[in-house]
GROMACS .gro file of C-alpha atoms in nm:
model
  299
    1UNK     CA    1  17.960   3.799  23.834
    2UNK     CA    2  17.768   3.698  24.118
    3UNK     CA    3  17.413   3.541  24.165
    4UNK     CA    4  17.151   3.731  24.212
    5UNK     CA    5  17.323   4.053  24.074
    6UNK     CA    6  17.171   4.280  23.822
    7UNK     CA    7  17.389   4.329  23.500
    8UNK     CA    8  17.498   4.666  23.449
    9UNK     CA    9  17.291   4.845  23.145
   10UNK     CA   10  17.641   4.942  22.921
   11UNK     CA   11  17.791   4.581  22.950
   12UNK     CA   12  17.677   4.394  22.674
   13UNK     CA   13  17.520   4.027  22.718
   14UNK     CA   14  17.512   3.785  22.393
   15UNK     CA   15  17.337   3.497  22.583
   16UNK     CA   16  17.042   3.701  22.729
   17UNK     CA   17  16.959   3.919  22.423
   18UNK     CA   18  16.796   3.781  22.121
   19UNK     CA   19  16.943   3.854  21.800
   20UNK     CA   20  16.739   4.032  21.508
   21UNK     CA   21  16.593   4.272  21.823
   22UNK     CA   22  16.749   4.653  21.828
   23UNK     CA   23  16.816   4.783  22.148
   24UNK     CA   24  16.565   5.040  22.284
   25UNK     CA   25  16.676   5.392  22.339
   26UNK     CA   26  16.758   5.512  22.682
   27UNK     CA   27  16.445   5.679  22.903
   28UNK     CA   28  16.727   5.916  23.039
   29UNK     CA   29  16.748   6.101  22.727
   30UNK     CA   30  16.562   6.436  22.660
   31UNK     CA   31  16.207   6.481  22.531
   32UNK     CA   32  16.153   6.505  22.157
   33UNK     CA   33  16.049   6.902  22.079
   34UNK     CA   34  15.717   6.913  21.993
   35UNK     CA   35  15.648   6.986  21.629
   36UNK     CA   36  15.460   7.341  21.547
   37UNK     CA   37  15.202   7.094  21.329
   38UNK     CA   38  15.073   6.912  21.627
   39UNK     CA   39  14.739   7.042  21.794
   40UNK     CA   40  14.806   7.171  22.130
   41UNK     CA   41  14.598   7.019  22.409
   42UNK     CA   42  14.327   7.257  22.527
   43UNK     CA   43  14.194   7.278  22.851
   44UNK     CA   44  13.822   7.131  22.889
   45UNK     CA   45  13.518   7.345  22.940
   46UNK     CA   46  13.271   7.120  22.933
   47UNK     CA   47  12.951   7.169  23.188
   48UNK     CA   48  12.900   6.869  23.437
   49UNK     CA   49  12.568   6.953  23.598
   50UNK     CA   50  12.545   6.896  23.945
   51UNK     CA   51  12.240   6.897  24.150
   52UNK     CA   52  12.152   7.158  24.448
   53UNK     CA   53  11.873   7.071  24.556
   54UNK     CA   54  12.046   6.978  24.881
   55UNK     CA   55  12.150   7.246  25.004
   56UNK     CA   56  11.996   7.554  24.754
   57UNK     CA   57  11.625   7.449  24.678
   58UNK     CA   58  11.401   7.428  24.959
   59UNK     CA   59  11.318   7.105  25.103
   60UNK     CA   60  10.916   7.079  25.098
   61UNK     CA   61  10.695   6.778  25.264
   62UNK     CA   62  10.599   6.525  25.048
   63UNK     CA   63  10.210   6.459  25.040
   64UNK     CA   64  10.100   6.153  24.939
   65UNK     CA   65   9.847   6.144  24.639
   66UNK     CA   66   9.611   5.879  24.572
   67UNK     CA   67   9.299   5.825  24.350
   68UNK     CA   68   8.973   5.753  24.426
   69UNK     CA   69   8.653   5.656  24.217
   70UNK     CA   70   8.358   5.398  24.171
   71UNK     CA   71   8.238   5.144  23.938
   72UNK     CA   72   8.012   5.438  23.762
   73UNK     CA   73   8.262   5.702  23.689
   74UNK     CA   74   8.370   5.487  23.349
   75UNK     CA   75   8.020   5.613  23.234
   76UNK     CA   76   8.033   5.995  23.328
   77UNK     CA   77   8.149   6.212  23.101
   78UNK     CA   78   8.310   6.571  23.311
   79UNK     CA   79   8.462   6.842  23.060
   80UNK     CA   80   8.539   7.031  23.399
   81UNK     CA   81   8.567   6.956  23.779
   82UNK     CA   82   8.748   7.245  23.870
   83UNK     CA   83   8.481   7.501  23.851
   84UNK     CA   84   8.252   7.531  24.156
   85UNK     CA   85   7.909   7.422  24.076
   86UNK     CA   86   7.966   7.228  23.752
   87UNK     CA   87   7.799   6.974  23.611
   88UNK     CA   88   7.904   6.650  23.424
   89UNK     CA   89   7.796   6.815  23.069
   90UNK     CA   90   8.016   7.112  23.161
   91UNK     CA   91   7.696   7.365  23.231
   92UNK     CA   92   7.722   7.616  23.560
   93UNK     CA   93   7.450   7.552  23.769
   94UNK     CA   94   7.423   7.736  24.152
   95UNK     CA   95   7.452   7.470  24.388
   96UNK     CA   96   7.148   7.363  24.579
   97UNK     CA   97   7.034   7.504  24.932
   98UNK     CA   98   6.724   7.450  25.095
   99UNK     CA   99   6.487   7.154  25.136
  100UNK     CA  100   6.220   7.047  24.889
  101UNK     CA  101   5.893   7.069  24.982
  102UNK     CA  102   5.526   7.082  24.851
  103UNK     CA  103   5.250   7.390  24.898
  104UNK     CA  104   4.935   7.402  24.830
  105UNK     CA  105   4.697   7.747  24.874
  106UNK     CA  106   4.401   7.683  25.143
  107UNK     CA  107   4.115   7.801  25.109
  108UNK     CA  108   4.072   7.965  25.392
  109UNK     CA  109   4.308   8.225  25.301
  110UNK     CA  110   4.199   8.593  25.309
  111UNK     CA  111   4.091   8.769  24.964
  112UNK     CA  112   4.394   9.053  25.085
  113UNK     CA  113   4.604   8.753  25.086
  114UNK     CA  114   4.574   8.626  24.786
  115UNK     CA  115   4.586   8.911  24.605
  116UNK     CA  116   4.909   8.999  24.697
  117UNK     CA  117   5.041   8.668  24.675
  118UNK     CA  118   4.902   8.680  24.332
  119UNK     CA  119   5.057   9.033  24.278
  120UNK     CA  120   5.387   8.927  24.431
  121UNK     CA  121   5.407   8.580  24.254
  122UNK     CA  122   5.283   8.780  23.860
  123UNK     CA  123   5.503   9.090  23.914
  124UNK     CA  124   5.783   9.066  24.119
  125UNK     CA  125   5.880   8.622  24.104
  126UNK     CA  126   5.704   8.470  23.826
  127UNK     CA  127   5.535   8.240  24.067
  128UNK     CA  128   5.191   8.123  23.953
  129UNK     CA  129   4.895   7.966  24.201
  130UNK     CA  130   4.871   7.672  24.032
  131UNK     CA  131   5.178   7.569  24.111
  132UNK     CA  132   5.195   7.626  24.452
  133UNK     CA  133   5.019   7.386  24.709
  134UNK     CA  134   4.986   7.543  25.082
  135UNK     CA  135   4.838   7.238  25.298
  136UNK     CA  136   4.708   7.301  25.632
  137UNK     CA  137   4.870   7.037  25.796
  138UNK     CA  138   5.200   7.140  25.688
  139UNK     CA  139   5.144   7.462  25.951
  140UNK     CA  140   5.505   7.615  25.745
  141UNK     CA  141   5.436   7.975  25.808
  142UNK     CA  142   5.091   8.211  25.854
  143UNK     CA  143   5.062   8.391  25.514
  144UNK     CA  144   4.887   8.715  25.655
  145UNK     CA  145   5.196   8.778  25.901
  146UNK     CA  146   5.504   8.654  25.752
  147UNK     CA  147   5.493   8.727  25.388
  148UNK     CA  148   5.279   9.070  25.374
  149UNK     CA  149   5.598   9.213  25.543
  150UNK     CA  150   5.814   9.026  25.263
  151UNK     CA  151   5.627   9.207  25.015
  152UNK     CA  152   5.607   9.551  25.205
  153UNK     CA  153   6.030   9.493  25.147
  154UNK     CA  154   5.944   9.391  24.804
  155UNK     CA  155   5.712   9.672  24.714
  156UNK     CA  156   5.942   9.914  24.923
  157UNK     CA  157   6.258   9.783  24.680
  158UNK     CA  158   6.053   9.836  24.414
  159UNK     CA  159   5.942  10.200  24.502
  160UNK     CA  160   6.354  10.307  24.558
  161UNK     CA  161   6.460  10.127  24.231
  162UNK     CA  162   6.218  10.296  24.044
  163UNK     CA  163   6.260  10.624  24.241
  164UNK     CA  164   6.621  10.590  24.192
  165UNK     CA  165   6.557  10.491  23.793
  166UNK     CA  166   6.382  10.808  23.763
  167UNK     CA  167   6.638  11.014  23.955
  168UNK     CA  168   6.919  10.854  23.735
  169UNK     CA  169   6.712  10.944  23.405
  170UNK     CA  170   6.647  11.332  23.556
  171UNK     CA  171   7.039  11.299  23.652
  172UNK     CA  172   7.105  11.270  23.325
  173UNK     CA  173   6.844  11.524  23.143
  174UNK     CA  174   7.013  11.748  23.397
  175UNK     CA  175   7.355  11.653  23.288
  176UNK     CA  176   7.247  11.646  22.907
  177UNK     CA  177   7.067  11.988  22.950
  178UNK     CA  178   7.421  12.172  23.120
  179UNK     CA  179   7.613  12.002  22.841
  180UNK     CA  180   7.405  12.180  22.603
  181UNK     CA  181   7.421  12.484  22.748
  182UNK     CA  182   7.794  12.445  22.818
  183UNK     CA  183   7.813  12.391  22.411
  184UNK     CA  184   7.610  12.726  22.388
  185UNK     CA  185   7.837  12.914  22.644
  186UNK     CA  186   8.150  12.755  22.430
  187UNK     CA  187   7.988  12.854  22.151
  188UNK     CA  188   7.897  13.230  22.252
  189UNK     CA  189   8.260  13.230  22.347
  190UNK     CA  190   8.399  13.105  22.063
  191UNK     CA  191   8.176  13.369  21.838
  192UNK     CA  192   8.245  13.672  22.088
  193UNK     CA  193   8.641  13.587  22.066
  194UNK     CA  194   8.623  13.566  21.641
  195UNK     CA  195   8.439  13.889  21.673
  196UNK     CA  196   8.692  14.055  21.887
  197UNK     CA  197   8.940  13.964  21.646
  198UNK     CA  198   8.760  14.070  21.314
  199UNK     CA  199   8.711  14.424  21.514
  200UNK     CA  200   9.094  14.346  21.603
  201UNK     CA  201   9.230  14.320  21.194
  202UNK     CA  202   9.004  14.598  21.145
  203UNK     CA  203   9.141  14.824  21.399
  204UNK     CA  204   9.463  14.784  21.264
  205UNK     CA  205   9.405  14.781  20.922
  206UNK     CA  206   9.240  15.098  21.009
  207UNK     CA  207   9.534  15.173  21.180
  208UNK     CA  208   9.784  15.095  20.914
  209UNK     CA  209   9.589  15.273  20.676
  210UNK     CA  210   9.611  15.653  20.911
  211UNK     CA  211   9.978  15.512  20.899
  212UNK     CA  212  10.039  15.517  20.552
  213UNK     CA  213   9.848  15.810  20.463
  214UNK     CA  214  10.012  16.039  20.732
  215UNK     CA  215  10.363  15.936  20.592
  216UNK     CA  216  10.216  16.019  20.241
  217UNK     CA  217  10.097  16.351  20.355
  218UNK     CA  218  10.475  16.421  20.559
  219UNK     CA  219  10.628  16.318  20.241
  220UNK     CA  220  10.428  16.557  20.007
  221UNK     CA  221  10.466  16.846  20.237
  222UNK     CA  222  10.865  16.726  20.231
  223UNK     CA  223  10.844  16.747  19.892
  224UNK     CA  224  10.679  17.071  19.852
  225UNK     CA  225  10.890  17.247  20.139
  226UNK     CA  226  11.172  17.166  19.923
  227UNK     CA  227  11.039  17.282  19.622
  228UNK     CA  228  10.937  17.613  19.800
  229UNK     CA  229  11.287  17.649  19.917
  230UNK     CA  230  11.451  17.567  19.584
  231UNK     CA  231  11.214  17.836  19.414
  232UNK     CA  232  11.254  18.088  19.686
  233UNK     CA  233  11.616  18.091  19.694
  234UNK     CA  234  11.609  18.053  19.239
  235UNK     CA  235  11.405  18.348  19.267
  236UNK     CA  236  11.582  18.561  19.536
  237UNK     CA  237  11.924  18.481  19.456
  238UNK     CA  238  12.018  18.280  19.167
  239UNK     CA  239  11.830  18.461  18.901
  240UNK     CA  240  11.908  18.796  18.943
  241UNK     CA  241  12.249  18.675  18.955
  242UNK     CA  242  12.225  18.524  18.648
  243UNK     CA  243  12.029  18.810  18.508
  244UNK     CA  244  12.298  19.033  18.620
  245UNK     CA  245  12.604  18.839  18.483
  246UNK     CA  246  12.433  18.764  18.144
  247UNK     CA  247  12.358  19.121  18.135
  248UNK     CA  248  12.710  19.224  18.209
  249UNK     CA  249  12.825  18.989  17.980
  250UNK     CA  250  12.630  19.133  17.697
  251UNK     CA  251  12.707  19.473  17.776
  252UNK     CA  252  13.048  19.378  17.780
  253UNK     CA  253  13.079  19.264  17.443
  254UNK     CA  254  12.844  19.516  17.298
  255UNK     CA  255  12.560  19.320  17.232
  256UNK     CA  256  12.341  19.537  17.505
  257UNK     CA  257  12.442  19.888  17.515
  258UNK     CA  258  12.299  20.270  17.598
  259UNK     CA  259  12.289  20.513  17.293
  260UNK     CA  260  12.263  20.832  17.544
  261UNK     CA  261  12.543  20.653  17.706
  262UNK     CA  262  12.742  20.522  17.399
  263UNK     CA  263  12.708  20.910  17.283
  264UNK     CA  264  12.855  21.050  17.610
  265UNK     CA  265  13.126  20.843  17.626
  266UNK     CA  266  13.243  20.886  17.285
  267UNK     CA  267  13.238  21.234  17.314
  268UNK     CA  268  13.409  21.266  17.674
  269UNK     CA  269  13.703  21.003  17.549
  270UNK     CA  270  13.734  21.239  17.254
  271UNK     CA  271  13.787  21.531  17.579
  272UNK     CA  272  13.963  21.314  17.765
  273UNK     CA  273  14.212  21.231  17.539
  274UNK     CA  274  14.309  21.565  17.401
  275UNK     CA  275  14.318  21.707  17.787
  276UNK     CA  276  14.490  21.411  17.865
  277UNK     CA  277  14.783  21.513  17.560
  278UNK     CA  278  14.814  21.821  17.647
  279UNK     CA  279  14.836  21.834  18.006
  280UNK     CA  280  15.207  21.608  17.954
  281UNK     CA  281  15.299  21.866  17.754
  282UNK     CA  282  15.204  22.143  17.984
  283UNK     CA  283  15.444  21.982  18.216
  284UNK     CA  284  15.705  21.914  18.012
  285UNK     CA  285  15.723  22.309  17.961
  286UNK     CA  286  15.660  22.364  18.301
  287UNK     CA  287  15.972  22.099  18.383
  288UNK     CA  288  16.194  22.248  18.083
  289UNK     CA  289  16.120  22.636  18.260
  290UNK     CA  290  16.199  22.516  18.596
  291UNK     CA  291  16.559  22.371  18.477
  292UNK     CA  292  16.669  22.663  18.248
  293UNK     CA  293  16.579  22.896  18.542
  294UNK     CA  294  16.800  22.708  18.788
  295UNK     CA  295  17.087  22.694  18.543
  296UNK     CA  296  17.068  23.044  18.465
  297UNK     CA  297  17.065  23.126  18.853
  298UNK     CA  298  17.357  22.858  18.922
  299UNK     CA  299  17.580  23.084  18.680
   0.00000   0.00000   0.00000
């Protein structure tokens, strides 16, 4: 052989191949069958998650968040911050409008004046003088002009919420009075319709009771027509039939009989039978004549 040649795979080579080693089967060969105890290889459904937010989910800005605070807010407690208006112990409370501001009552002010202020602060606010301090100097409004039309509105509010109170509490007299009455109507109703129907039963009952006596009367004078019938045609024809063929019957056999006529017959058969015995014999003369003269005229 030549260098650098490869050794064919059937020629065997002592040198090269180690003893105690077997040889390894050929790859050409055919696949080993797969035994029917072996667990087939099953395709793999398992779910790899994927994301889509690229391309499915819509892309929104990012806004930046960042806190904010001071050295105090360690020391306040806040149950809730989202409601409008609440505090830090978690009470509502209407937030604040307006400037503060002191008033004090002069003294100069009109009796008319403060009467109504002391009318409209008892009655309608709760407000009290002694509370309020009106100062000259302060020049906020004129009493007499600005508030007497305030309470004009006030009084006039007043007026139409009562006036509509008591219009609301007529309303519903009104409405409590017709609901009444509409029970009473119901009611009437209710008793005229149970009437009608008692007078309704009774009508028929009446009714059904004409009924039934009318087809007891039809069915006693059916009765009795029938009977009438029977006895006229017992009396008119069956019995003196019968009376006839019983009497017949007894005459017949001698149980019913005539003397007069029992005598006359006895002596007529008596008649009868001698006339009877001697009239054949009158013709049998008569009939021996007649052929004795015709033989003695033949010869």
């Amino acid at each position: 052989m030549f260098a650098g040649q490869p050794i064919p795979p059937g020629r065997r080579d002592s040198g090269a191949r180690e003893r105690g080693k077997k040889r390894k089967p050929n790859a050409t060969g055919k696949k080993k069958a797969s035994s029917i105890y072996e667990a087939q290889k099953l395709a793999s459904y398992t779910f790899t998650p994927f994301s889509l937010e690229a391309n499915l989910v819509e892309q929104l800005p990012v806004v930046p968040e960042r806190e904010s605070g001071s050295q105090t807010d360690a020391f306040i407690v806040r149950k809730s911050t989202n409601q409008k208006g609440a505090t830090a112990d978690g009470a509502f409370q209407r937030p604040k409008v307006g400037v503060d501001s002191s008033t004090q009552v002069p003294k100069s002010m009109s009796p008319v004046a403060v009467k109504l202020l002391h009318g409209f602060s008892t009655n309608a606010l709760g407000w009290h003088l002694g509370c309020m301090q009106i100062e000259d100097s302060d020049k906020l409004f004129n009493f007499d002009v600005e508030v007497r039309p305030l309470l004009d509105v006030l009084v006039s509010k007043t007026i139409a919420q009562a006036l509509a109170e008591v219009m609301e509490e007529q309303e519903m007299m009104n409405i409590q009075k017709e609901h009444e009455l509409l029970l009473a109507q119901k009611e009437d109703t209710a008793r005229a319709d149970r009437e009608l129907e008692a007078k309704a039963k009774e009508a028929y009952r009446v009714k059904a009771e004409a009924k039934q006596a009318n087809e007891l009367k039809r069915q006693r004078h059916k009765v009795m027509t029938e009977k009438m019938l029977a006895w006229q045609f017992a009396h008119r024809t069956l019995v003196p039939q019968a009376i006839e063929d019983a009497t017949a019957f007894l005459e017949k056999t001698g149980v019913f009989y005539n003397p007069l006529h029992r005598e006359l017959s006895n002596w007529l058969s008596e008649d009868v039978y001698e006339g009877a015995d001697s009239k054949p014999s009158f013709s049998t003369v008569m009939w021996l004549n007649c052929i004795l003269h015709i033989c003695i005229a033949r010869s």
